[in-house]
Coordinates of N, CA and C in Angstrom, one line a residue:
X194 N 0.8 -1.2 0.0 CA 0.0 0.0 0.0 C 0.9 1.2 0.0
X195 N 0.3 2.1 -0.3 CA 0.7 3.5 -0.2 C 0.2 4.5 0.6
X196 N 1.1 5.5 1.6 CA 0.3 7.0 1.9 C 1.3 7.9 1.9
X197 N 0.8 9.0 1.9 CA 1.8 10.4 1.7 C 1.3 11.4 2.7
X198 N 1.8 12.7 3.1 CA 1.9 13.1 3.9 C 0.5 13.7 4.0
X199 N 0.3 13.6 5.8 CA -1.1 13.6 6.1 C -2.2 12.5 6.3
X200 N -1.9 11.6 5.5 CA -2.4 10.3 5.6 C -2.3 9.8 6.9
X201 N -3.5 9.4 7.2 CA -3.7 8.4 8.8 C -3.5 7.3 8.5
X202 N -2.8 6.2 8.9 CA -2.4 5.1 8.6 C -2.3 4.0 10.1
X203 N -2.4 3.0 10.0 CA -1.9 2.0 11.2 C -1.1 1.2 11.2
X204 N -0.1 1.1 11.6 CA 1.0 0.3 11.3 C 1.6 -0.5 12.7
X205 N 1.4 -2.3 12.2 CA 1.8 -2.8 13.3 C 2.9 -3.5 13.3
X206 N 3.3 -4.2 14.3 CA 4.9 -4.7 14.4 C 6.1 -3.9 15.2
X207 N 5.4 -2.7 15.5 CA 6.8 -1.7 16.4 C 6.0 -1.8 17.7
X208 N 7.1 -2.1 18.4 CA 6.6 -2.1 20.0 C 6.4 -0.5 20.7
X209 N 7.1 0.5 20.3 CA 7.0 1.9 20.3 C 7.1 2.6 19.6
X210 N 6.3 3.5 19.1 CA 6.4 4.8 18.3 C 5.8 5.9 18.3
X211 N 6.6 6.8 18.6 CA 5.4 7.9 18.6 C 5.7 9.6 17.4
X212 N 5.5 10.5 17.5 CA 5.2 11.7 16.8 C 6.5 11.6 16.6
X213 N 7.2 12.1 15.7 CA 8.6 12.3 15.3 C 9.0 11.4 15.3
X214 N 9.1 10.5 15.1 CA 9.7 9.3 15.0 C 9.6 8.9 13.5
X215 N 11.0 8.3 12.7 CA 11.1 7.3 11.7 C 11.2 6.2 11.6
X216 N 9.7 5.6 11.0 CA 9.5 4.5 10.5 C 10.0 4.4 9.1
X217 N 11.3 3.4 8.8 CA 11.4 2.9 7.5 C 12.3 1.9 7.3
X218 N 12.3 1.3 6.6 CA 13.3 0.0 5.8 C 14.8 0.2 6.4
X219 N 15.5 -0.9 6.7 CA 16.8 -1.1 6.8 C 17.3 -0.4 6.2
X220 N 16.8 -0.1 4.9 CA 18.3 1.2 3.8 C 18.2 1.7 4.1
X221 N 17.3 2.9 4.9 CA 17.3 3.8 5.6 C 18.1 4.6 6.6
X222 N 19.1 5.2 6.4 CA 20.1 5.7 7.1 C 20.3 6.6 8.3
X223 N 19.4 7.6 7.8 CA 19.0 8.6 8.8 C 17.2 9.1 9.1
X224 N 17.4 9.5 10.0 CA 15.8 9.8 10.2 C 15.6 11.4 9.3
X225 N 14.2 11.3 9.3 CA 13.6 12.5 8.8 C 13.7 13.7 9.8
X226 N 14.2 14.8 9.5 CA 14.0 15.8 10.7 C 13.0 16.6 11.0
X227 N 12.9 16.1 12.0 CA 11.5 16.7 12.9 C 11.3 17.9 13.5
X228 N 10.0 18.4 14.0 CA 10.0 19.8 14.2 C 9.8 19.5 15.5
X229 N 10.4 20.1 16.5 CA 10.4 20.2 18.3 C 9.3 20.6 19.1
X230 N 8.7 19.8 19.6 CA 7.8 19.8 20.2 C 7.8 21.1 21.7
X231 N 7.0 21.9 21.7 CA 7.1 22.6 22.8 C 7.2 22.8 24.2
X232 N 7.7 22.9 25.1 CA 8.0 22.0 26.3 C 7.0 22.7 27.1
X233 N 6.3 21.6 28.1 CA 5.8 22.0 29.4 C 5.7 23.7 29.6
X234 N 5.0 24.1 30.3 CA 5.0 25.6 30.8 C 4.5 25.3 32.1
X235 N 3.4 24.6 32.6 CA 3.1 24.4 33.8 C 2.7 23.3 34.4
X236 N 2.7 23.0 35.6 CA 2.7 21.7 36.2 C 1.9 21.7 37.2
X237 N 1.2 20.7 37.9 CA 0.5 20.3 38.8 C 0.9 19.1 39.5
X238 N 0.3 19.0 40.9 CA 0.9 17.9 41.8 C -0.1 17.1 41.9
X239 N -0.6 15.9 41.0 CA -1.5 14.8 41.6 C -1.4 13.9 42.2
X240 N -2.4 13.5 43.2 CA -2.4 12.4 44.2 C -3.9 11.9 44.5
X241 N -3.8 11.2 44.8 CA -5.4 10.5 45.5 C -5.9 11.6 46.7
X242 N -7.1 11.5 46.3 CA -7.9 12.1 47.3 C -8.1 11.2 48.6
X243 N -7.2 11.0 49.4 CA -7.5 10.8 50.9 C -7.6 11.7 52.1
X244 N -7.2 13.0 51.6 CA -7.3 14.0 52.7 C -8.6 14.5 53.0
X245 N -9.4 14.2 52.0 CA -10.8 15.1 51.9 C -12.2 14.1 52.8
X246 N -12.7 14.9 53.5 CA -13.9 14.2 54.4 C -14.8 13.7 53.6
X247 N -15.0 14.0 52.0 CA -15.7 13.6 50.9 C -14.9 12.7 50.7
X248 N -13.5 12.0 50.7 CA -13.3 10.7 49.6 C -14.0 9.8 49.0
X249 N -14.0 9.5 48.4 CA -14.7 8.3 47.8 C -16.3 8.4 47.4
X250 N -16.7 9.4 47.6 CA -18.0 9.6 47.7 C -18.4 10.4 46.0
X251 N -17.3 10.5 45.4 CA -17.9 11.1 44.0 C -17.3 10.0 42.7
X252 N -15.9 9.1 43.4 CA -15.7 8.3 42.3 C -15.3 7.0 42.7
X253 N -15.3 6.0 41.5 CA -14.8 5.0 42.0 C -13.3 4.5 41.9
X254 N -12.7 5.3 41.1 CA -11.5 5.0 40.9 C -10.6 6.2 42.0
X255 N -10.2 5.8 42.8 CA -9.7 6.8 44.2 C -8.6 6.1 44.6
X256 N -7.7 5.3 44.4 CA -6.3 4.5 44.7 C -5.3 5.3 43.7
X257 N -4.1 5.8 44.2 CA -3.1 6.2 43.7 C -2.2 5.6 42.0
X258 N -2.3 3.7 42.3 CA -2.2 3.5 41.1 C -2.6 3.8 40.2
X259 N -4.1 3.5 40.3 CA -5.1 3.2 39.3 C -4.8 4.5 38.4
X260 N -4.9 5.8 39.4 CA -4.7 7.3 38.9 C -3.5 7.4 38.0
X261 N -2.3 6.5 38.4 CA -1.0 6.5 37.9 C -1.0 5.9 36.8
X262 N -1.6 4.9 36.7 CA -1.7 3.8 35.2 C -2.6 4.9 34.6
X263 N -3.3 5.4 34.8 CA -4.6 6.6 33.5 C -3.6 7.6 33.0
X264 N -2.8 8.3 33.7 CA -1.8 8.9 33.3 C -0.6 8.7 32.7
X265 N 0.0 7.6 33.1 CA 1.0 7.2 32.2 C 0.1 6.7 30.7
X266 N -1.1 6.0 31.0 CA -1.5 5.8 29.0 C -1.9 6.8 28.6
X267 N -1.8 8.0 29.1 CA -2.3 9.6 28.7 C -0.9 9.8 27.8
X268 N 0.1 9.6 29.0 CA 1.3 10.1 28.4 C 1.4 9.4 26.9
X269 N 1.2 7.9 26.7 CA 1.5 7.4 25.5 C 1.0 8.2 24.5
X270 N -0.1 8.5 24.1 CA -0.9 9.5 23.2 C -0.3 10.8 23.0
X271 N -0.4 11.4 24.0 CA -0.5 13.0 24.9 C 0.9 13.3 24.4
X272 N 1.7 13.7 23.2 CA 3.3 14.2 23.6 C 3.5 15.1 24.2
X273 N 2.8 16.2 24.8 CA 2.9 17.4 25.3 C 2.9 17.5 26.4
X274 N 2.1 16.1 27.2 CA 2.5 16.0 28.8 C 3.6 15.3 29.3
X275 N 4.2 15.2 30.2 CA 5.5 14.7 31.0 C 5.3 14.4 32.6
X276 N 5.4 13.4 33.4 CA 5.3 12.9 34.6 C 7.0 13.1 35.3
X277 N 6.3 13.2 36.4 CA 7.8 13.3 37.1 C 7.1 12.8 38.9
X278 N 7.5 11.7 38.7 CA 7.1 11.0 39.8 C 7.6 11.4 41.4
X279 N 7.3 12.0 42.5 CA 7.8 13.2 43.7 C 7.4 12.0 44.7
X280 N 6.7 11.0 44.9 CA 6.9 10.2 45.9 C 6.1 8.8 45.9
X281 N 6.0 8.0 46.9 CA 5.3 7.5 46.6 C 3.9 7.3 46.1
X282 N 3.2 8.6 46.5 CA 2.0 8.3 46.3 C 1.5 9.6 45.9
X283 N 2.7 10.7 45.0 CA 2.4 11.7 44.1 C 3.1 12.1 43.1
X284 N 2.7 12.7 42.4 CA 3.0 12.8 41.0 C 3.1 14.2 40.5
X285 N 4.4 14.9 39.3 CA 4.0 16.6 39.0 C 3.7 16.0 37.6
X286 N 2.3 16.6 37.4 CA 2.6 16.6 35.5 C 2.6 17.6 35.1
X287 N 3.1 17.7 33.8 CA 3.7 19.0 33.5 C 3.4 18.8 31.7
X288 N 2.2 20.4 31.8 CA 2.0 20.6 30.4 C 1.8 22.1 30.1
X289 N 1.4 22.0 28.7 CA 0.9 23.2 27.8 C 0.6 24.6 28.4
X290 N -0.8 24.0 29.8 CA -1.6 25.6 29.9 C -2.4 25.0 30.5
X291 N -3.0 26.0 31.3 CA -4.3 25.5 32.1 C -5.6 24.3 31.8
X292 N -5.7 25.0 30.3 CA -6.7 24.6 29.4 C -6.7 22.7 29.3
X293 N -5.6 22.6 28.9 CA -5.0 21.2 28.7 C -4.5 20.4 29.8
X294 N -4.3 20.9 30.9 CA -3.9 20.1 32.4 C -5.7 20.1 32.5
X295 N -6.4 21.3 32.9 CA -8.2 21.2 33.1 C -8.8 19.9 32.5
X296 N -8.8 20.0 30.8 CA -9.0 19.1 30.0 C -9.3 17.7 30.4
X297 N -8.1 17.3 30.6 CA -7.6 16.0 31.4 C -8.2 15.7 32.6
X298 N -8.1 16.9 33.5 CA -8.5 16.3 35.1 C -10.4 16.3 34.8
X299 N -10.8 17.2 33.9 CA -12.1 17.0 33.7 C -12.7 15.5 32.9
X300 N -12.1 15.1 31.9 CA -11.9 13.7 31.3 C -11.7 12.8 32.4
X301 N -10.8 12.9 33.0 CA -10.5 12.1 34.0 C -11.8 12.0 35.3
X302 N -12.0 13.1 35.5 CA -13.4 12.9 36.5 C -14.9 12.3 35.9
X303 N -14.8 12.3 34.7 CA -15.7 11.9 33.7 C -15.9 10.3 33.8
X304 N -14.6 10.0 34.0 CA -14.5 8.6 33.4 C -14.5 7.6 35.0
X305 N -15.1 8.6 36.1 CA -14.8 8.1 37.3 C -14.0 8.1 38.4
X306 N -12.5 8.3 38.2 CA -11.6 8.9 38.9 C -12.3 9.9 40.2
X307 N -11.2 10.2 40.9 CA -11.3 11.1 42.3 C -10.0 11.3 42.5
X308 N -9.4 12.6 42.3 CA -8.1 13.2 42.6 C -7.8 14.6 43.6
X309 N -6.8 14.4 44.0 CA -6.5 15.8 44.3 C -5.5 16.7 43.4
X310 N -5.9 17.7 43.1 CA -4.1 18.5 42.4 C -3.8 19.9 43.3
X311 N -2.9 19.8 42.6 CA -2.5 21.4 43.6 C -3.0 22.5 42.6
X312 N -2.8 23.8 43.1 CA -3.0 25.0 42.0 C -1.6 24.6 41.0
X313 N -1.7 25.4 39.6 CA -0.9 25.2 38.9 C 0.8 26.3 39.1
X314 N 1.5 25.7 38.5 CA 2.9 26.6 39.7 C 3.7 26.6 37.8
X315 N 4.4 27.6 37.5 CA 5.3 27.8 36.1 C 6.4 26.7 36.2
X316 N 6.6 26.1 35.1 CA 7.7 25.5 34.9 C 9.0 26.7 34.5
X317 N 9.7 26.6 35.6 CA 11.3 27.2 35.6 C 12.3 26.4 34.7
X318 N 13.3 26.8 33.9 CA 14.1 26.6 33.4 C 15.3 27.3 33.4
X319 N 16.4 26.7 33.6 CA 17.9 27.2 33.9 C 18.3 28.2 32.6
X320 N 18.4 29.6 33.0 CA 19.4 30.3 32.2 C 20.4 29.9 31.6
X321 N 20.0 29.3 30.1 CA 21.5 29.1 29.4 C 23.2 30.0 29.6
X322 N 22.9 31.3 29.6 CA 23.5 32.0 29.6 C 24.1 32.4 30.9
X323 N 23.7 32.3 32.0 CA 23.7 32.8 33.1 C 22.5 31.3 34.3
X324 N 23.6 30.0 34.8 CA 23.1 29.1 35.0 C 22.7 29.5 36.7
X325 N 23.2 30.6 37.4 CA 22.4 30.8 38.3 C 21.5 31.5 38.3
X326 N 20.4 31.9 37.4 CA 19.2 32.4 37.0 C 18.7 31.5 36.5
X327 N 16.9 31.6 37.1 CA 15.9 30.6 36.3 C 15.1 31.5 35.6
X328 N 14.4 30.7 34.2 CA 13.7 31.6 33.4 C 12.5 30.9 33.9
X329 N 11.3 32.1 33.6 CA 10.2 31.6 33.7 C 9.2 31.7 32.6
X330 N 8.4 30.9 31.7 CA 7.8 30.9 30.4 C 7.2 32.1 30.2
X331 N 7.5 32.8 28.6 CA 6.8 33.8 28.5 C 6.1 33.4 27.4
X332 N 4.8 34.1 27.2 CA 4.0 34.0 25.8 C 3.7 35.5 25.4
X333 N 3.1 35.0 24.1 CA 3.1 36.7 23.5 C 1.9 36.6 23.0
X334 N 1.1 38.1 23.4 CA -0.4 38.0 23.4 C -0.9 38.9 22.5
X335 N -1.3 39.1 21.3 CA -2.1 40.5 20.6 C -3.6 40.2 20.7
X336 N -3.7 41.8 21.0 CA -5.3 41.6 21.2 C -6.0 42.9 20.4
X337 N -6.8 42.8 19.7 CA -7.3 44.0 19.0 C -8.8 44.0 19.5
X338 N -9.1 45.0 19.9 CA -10.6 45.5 20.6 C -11.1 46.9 20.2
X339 N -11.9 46.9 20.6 CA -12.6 48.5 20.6 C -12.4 49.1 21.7
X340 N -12.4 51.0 21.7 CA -11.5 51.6 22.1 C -12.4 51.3 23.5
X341 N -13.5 51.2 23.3 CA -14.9 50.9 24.3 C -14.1 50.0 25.7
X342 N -13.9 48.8 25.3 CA -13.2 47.7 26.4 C -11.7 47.7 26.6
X343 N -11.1 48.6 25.7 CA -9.6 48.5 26.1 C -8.8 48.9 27.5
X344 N -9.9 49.3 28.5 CA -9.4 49.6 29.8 C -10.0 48.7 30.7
X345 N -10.7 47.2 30.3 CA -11.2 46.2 30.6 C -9.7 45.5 30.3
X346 N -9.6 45.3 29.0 CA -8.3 44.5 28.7 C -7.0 44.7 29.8
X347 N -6.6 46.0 29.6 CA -5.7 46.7 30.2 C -5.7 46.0 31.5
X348 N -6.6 46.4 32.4 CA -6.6 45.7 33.8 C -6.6 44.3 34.0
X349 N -7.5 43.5 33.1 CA -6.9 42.3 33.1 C -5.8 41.7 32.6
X350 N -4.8 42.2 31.8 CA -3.9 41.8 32.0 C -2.7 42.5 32.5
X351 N -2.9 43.5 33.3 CA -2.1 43.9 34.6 C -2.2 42.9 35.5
X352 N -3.3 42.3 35.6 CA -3.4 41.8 37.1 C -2.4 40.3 36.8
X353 N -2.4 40.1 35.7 CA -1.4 38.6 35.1 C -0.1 39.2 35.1
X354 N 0.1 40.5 35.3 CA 1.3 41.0 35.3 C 1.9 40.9 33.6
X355 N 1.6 41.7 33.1 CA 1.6 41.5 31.5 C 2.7 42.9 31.1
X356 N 3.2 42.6 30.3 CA 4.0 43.9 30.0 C 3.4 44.1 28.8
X357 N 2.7 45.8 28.9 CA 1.8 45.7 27.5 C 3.0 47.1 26.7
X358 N 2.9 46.9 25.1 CA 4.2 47.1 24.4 C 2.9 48.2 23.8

């Protein structure tokens, strides 16, 4: 058979493979070069809900494993999330943005689950240049509005601490 690029295809016989990755024949020398996937920006601390006087009372999946095995086959899919296992019986995952950590813990309560997470905290990264400085993720925001709400805008993103240009 044949496909070309864009094509959904399924292909069995590799025990692992995922996004970037080259699939092809023994003559095949070098991989294709891939475009870099975007790293983490924020993270959360999951663990089983045992502290709460509610446990167990909203789901049935409430054991630390069980929460640990949903997330690790998240990660198989998910290239954008990353686990970093903090102890026995908690977990930091670390993604995209609120939207997409939400996503999940909302799917996840869907499906039965009962967790706790912490509020979400920036992923820090070491100044290349200067390794006793940590950087902290910036994004870049354009917003075009009417002159009506632009002192709406303004204030809400002062309060995110925004440097407006």
């Amino acid at each position: 058979e044949r496909a070309s690029s864009g094509d959904v295809v399924a292909i069995a016989g590799f025990p692992r493979a995922g996004v970037n990755d080259t699939l092809a024949t023994t003559s095949v020398k070098e991989a294709v070069q891939c475009v870099p996937i975007d790293p983490p920006v924020l993270s959360i601390i999951v663990t089983s809900n045992s502290a709460s006087p509610l446990s167990g009372m909203d789901g049935d999946k409430c054991t630390f494993p069980i929460i640990m095995e949903r997330l690790e086959a998240e990660i198989e899919t998910n290239v954008s999330l990353t686990l970093t296992k903090i102890g026995s019986e908690q977990v930091q995952l670390h993604g995209r943005g609120e939207l997409q950590l939400g996503i999940l813990l909302e799917q996840m309560r869907r499906e039965g689950f009962e967790l706790a997470c912490s509020s979400p905290q920036a992923v820090l990264k070491q100044d290349e240049n200067n390794p006793e400085s940590m950087l902290e993720p910036v994004e870049e925001l354009v917003i075009d509005c009417h002159n009506d709400h632009a002192g709406q805008v303004i204030e809400k993103m002062a309060k995110r601490k925004a440097d407006l240009v």
